[in-house]
PDB file of C-alpha atoms in Angstrom:
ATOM      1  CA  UNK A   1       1.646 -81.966  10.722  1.00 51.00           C
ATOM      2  CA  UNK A   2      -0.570 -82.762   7.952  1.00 53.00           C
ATOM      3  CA  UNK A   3      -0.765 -81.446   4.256  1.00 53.00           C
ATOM      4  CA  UNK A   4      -4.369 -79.887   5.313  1.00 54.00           C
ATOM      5  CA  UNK A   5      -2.512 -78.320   8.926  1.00 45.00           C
ATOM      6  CA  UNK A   6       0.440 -77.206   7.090  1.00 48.00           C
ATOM      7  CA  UNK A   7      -1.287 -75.219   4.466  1.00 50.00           C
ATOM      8  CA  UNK A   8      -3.544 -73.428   6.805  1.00 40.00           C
ATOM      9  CA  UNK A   9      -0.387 -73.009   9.078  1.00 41.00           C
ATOM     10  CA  UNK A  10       1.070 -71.211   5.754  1.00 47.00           C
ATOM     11  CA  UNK A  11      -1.968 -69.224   5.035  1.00 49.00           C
ATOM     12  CA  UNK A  12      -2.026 -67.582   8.300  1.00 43.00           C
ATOM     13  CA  UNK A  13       0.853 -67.128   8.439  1.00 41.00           C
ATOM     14  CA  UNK A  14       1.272 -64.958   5.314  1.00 41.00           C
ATOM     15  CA  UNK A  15      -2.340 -63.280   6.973  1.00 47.00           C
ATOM     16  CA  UNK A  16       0.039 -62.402   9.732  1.00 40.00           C
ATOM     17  CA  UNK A  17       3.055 -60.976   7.780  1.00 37.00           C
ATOM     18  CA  UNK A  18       0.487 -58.803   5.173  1.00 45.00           C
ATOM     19  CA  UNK A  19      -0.801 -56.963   8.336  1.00 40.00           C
ATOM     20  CA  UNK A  20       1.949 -56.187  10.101  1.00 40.00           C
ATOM     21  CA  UNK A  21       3.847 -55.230   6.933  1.00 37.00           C
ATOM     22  CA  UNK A  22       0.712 -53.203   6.765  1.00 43.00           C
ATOM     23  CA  UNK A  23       0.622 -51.982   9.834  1.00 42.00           C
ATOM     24  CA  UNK A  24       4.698 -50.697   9.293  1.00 40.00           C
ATOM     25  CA  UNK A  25       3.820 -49.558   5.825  1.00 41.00           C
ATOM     26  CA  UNK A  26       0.354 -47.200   7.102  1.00 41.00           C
ATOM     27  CA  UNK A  27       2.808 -46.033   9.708  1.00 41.00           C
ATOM     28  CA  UNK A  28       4.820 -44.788   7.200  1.00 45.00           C
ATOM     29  CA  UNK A  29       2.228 -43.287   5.309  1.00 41.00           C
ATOM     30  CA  UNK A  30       1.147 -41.287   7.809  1.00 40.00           C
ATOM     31  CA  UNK A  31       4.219 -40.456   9.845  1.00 47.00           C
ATOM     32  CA  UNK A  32       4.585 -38.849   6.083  1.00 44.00           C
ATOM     33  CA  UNK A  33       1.350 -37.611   6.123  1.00 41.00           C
ATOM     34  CA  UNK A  34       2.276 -36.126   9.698  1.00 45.00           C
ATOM     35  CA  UNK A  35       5.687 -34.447   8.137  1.00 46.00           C
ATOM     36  CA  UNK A  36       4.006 -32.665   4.794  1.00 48.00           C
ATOM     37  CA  UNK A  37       1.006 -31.351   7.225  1.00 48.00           C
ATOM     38  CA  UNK A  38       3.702 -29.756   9.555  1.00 49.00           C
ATOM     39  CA  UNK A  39       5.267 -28.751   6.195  1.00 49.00           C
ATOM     40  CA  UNK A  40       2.921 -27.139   5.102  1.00 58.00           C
ATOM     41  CA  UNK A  41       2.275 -25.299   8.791  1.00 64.00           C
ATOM     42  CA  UNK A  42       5.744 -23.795   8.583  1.00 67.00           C
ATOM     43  CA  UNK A  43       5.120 -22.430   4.941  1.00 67.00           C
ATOM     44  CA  UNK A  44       1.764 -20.625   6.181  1.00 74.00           C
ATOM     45  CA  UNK A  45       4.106 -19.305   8.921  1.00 77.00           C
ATOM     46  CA  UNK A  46       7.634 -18.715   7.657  1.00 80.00           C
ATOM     47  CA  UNK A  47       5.912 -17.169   3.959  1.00 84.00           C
ATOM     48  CA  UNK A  48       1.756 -16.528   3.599  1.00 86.00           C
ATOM     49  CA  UNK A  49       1.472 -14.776   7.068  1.00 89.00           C
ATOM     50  CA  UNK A  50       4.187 -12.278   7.102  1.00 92.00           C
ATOM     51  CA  UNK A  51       2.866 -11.516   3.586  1.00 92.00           C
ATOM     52  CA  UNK A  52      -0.095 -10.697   4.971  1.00 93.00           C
ATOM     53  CA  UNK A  53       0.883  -8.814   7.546  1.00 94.00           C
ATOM     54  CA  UNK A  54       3.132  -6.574   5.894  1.00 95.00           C
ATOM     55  CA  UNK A  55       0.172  -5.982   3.280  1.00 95.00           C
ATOM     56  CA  UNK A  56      -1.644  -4.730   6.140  1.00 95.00           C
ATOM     57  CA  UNK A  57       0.709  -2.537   7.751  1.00 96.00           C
ATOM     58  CA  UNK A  58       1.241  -1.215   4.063  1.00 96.00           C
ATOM     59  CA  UNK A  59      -2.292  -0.903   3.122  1.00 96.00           C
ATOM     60  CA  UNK A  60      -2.474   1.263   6.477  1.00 97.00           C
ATOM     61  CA  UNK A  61      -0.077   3.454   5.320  1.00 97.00           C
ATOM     62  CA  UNK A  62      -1.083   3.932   1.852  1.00 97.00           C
ATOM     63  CA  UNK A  63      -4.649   4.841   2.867  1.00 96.00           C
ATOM     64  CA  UNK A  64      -3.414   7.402   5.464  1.00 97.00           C
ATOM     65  CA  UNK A  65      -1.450   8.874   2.474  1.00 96.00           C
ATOM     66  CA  UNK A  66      -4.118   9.589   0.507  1.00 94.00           C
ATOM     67  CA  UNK A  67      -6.309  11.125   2.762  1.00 96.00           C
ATOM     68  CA  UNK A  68      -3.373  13.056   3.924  1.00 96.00           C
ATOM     69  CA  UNK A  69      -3.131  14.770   0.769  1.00 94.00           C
ATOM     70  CA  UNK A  70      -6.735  15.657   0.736  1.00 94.00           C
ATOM     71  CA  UNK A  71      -6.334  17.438   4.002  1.00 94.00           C
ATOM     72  CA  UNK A  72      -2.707  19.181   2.715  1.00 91.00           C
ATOM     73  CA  UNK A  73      -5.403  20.646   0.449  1.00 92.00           C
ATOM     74  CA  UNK A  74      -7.627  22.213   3.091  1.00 92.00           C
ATOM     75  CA  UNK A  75      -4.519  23.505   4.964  1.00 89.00           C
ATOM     76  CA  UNK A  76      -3.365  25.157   1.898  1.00 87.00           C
ATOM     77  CA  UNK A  77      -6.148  26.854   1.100  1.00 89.00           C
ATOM     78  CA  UNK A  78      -6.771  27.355   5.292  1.00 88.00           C
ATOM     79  CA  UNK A  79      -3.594  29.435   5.727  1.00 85.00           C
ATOM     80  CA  UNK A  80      -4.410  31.081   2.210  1.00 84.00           C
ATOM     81  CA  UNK A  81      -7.213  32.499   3.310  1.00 86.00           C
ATOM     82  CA  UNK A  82      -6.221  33.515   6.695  1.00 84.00           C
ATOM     83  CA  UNK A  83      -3.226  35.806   5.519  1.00 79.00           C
ATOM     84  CA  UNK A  84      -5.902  37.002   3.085  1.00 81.00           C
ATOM     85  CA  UNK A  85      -8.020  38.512   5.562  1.00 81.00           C
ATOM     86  CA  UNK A  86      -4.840  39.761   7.479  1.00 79.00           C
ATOM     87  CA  UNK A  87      -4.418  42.050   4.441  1.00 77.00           C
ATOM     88  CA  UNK A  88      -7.199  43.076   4.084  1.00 79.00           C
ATOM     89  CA  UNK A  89      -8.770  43.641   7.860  1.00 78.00           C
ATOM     90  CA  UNK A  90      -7.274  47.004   9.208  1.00 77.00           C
ATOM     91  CA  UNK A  91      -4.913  46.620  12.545  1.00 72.00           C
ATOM     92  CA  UNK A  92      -7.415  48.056  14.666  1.00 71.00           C
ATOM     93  CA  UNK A  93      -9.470  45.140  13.805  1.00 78.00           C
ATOM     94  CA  UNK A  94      -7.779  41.957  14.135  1.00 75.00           C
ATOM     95  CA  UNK A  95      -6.526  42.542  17.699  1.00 74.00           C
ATOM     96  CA  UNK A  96      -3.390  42.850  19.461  1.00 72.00           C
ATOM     97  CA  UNK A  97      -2.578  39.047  19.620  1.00 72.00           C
ATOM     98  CA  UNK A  98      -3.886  38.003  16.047  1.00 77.00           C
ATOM     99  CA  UNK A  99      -0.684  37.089  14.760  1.00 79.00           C
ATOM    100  CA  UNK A 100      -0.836  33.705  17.091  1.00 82.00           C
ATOM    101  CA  UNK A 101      -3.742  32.467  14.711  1.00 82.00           C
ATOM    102  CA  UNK A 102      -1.650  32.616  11.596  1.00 81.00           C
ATOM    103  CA  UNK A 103       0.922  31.606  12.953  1.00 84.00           C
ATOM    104  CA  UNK A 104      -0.899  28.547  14.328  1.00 88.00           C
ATOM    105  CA  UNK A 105      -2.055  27.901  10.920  1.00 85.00           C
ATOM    106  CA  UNK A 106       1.773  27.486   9.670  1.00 85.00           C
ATOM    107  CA  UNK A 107       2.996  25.399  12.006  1.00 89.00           C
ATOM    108  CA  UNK A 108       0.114  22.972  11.342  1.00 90.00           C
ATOM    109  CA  UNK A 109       0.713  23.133   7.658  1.00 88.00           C
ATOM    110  CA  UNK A 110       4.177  22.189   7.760  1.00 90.00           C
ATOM    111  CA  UNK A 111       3.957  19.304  10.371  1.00 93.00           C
ATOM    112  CA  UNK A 112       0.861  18.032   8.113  1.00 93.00           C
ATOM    113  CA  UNK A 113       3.398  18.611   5.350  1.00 92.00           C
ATOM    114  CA  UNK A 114       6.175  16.505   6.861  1.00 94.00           C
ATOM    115  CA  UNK A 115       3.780  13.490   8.066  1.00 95.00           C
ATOM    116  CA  UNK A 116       2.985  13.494   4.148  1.00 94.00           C
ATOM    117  CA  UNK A 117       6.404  13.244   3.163  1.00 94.00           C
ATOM    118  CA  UNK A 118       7.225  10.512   6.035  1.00 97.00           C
ATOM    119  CA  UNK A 119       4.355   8.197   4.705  1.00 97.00           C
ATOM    120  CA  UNK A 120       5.594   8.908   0.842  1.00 95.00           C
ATOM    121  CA  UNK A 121       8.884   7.158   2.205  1.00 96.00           C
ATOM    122  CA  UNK A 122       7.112   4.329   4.122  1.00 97.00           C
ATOM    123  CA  UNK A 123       4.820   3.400   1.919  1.00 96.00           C
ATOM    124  CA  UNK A 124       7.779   3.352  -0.941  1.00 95.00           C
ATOM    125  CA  UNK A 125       9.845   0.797   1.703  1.00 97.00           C
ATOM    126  CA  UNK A 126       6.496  -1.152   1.954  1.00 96.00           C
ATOM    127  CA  UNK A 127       5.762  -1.411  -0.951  1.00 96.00           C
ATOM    128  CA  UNK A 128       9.247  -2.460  -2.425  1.00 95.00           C
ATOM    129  CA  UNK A 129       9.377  -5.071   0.417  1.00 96.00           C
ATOM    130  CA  UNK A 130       5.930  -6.552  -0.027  1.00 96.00           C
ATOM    131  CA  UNK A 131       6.783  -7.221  -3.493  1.00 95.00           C
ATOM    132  CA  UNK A 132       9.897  -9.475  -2.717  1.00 94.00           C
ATOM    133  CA  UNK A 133       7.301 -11.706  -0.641  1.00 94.00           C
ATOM    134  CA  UNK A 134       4.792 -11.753  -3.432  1.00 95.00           C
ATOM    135  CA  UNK A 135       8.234 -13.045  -5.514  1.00 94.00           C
ATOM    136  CA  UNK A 136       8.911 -14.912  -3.070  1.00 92.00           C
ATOM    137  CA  UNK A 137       5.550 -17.009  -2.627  1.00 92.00           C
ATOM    138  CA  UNK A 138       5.272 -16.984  -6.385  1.00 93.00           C
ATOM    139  CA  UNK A 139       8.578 -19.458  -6.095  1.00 91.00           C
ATOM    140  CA  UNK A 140       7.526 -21.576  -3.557  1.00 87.00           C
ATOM    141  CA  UNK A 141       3.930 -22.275  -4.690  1.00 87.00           C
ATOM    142  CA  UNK A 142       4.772 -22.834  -8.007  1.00 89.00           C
ATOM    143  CA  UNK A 143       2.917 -20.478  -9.918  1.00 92.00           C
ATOM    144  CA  UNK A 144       5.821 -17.728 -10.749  1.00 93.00           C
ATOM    145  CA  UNK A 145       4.310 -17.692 -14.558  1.00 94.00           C
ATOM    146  CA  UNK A 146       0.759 -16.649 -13.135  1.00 96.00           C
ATOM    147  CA  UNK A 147       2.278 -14.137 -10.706  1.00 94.00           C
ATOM    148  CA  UNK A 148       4.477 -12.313 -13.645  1.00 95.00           C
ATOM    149  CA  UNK A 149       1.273 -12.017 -15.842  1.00 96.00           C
ATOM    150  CA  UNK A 150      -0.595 -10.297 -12.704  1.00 96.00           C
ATOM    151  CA  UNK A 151       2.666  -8.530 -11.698  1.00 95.00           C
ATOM    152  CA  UNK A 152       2.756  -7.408 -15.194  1.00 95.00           C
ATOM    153  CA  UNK A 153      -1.100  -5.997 -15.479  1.00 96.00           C
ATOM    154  CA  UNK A 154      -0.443  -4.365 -12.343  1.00 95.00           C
ATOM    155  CA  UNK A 155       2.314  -2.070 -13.380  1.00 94.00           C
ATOM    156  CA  UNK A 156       0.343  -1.230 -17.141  1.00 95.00           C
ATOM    157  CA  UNK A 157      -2.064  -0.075 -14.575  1.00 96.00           C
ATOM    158  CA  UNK A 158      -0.538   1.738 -12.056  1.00 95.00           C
ATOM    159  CA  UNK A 159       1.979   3.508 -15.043  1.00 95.00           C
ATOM    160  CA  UNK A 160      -1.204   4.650 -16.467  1.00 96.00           C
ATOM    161  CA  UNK A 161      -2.646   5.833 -13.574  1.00 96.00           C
ATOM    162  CA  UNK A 162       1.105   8.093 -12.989  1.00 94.00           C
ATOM    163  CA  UNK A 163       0.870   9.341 -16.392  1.00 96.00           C
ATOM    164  CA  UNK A 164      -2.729  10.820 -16.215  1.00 97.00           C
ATOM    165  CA  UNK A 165      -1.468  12.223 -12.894  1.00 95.00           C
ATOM    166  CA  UNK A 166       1.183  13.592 -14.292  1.00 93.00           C
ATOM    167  CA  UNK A 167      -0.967  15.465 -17.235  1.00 95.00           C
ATOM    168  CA  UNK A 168      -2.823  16.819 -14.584  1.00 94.00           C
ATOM    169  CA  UNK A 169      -0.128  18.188 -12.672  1.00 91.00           C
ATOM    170  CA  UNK A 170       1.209  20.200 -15.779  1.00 90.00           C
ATOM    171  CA  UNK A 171      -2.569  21.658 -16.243  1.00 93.00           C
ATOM    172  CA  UNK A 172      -2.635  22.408 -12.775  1.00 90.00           C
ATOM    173  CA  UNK A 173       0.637  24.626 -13.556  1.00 83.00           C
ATOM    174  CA  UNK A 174       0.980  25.427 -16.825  1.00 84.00           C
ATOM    175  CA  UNK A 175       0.855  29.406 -15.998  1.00 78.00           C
ATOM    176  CA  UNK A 176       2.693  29.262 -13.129  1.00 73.00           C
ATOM    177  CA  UNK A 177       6.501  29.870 -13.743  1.00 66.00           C
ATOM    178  CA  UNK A 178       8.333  28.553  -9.964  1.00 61.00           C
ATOM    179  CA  UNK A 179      11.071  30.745 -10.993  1.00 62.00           C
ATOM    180  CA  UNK A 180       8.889  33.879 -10.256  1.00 61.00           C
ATOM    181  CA  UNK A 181       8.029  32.594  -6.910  1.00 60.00           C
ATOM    182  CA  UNK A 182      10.668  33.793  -4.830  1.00 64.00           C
ATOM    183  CA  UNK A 183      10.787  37.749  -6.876  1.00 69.00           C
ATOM    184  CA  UNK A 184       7.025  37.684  -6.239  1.00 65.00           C
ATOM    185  CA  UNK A 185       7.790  37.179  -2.156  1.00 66.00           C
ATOM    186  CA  UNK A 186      10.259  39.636  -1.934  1.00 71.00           C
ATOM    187  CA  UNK A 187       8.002  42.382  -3.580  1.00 67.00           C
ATOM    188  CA  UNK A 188       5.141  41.358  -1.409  1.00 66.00           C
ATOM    189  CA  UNK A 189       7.228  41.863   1.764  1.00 68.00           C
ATOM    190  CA  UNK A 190       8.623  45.049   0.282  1.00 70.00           C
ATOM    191  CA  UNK A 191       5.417  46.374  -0.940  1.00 68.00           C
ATOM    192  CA  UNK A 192       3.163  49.416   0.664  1.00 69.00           C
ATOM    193  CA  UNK A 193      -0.251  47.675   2.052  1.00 68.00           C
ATOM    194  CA  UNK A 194      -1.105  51.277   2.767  1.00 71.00           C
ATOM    195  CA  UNK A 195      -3.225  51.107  -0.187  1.00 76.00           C
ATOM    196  CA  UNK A 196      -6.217  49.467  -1.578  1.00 77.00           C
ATOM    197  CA  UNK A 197      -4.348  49.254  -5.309  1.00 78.00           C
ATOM    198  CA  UNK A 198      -1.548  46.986  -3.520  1.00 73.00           C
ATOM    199  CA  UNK A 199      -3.693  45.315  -1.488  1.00 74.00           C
ATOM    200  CA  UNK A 200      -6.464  43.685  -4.156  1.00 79.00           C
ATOM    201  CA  UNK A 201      -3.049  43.076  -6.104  1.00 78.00           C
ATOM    202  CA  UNK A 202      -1.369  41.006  -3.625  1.00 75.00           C
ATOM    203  CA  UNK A 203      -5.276  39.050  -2.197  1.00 77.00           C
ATOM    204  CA  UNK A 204      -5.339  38.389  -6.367  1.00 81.00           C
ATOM    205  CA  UNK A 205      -1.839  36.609  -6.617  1.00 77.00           C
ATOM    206  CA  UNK A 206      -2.507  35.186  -3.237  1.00 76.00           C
ATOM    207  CA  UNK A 207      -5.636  33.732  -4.392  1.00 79.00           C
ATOM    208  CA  UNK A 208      -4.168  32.285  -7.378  1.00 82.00           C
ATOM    209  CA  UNK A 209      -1.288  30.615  -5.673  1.00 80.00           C
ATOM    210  CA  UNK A 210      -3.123  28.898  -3.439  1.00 82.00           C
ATOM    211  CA  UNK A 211      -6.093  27.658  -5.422  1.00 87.00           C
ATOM    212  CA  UNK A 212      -2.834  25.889  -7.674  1.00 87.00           C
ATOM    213  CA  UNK A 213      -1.155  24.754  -4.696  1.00 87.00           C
ATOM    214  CA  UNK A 214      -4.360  23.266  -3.318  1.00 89.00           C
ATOM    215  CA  UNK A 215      -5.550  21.414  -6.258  1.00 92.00           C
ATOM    216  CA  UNK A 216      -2.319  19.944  -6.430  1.00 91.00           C
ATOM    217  CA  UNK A 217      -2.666  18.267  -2.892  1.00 93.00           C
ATOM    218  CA  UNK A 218      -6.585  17.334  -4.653  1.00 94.00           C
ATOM    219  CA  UNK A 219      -4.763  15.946  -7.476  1.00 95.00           C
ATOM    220  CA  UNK A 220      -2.272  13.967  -5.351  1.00 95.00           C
ATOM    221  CA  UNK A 221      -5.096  12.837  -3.269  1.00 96.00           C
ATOM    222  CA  UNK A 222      -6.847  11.714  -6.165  1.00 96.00           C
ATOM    223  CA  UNK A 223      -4.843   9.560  -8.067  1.00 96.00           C
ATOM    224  CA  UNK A 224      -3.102   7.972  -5.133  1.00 96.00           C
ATOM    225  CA  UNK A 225      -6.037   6.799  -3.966  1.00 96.00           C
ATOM    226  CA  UNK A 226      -6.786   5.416  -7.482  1.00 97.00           C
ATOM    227  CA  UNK A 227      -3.322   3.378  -7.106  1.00 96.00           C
ATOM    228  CA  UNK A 228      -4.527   2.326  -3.573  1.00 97.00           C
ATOM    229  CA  UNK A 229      -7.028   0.752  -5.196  1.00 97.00           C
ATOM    230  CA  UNK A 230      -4.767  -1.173  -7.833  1.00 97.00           C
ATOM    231  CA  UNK A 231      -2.170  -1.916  -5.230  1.00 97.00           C
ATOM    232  CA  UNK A 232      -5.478  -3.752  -2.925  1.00 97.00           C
ATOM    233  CA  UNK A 233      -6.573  -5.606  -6.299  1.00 97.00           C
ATOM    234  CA  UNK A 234      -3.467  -7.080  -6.969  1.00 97.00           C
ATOM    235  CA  UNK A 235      -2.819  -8.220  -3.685  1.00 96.00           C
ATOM    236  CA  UNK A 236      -6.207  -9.637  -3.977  1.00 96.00           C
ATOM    237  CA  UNK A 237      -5.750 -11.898  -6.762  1.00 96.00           C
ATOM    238  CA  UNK A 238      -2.051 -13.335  -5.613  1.00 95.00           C
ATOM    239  CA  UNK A 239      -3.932 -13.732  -2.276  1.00 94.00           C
ATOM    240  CA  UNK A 240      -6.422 -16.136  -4.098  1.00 93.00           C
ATOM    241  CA  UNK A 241      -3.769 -17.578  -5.986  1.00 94.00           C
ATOM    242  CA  UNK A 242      -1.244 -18.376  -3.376  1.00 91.00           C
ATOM    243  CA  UNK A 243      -4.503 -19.691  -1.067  1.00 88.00           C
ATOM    244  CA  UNK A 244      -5.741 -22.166  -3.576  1.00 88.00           C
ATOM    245  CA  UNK A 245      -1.746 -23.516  -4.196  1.00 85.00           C
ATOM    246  CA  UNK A 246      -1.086 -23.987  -0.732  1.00 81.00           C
ATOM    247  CA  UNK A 247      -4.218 -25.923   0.543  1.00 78.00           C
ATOM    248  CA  UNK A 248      -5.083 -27.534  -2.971  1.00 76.00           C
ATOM    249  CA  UNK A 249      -3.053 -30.541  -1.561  1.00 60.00           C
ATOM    250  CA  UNK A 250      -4.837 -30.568   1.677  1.00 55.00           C
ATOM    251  CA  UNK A 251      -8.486 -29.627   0.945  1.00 57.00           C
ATOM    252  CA  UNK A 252      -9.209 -33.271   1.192  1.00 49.00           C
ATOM    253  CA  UNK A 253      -7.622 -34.505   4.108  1.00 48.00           C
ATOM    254  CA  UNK A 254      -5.774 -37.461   4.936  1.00 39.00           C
ATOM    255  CA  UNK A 255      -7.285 -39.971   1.909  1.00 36.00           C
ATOM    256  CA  UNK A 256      -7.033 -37.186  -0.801  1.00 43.00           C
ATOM    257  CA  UNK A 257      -3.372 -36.480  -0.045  1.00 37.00           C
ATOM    258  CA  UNK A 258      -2.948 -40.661  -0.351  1.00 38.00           C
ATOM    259  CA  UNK A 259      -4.339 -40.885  -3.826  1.00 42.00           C
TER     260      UNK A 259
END
């Protein structure tokens, strides 16, 4: 073979080799490629969707709490004003059966009453659970510091928002002694509704119970609506922040996630 054959025998030779080293070492690449994608599939599902998920089952909740409240209110006030104009209606008047209507009124007031306390607990469980996952993403993203300064502006909020709540509440009450409740049922039960004195006396502390105990439920309503409203903003921004970690990597396909 000549010096000329030889050499060009060489050079294609290495031309061979380079590609099918290549070949072996693009294989690689994206069998790797291939790996980090599925990777990255499994975080979506094993982390980011059942955060989201339990977000929206809480979120449910939470919003059904609220407006709970706000009808706790009406109730209130409802079966306030019904054993109002029991007092004051002669017998003769309301008809022999009248006492299902009140009665009625009750028993819807306390089941509304229980379904209020039954989403206080689930939302509480919720809410203590979604928190681990926003922990938990925080970790595996990468971006713990930015979740504890949003974690951290979250609860300045929502402690504000229970401490004007909590002013509120004492307003709401601040002549009302609950000791005195229970003395002030046993002398209406005991006391002669034969006259009109005893009568305006009990509509008046009848009146004034129940415009307390209904703005309560108002108050309630109110301000956990107003931490609704934190609890959706700060799931908003981790949402944005988790979203932009996890496909930041992949936003560019196959040639961004080489170089």
């Amino acid at each position: 073979m000549s010096n000329e054959a030889q050499s060009f025998f060489s050079q294609l030779l290495i031309a061979v080799i380079s590609i099918s080293l290549g070949s072996f070492l693009f294989a690689g690449v994206l069998e790797s490629y291939k790996k980090d994608q599925g990777l990255q599939e499994e975080f979506i599902k094993d982390y980011f969707r059942p955060m989201m998920e339990l977000q929206s089952s809480c979120s449910s909740s939470h919003n059904e709490l609220f407006l709970k409240y706000g009808e706790l209110s009406g109730s209130y006030q409802l079966m306030s004003n019904e054993i109002v104009h029991m007092i004051v209606t002669p017998d003769s008047k309301l008809g022999q059966y009248y006492e299902a209507i009140p009665m009625s009124i009750i028993k819807s007031n306390t089941e509304l009453k229980k379904g209020v306390e039954d989403l206080e607990i689930t939302v509480k469980k919720y809410k203590a659970n979604l928190f681990l996952k926003y922990e938990e993403l925080a970790l595996v993203t990468g971006s713990y510091p930015e979740f504890r300064g949003l974690a951290k502006k979250y609860t300045n909020a929502v402690n504000a928002i229970y401490s004007e709540r909590q002013k509120k509440v004492k307003e709401n009450t601040k002549n009302t002694d609950p000791n005195q409740l229970m003395p002030l049922m046993r002398k209406f039960i005991a006391m002669d509704l034969s006259t009109d004195a005893n009568k305006s006396m009990i509509v008046n502390e009848m009146e004034e119970i129940s415009k307390i105990t209904a703005q309560h439920s108002l108050i309630m309503a109110e301000y956990e609506e107003l931490i609704f409203k934190e609890d959706n903003n700060f799931f908003l921004s981790l949402h944005d922040l988790y979203a932009v970690k996890i496909s930041k990597k992949y936003s560019g396909g196959f040639i961004s996630w080489i170089f």
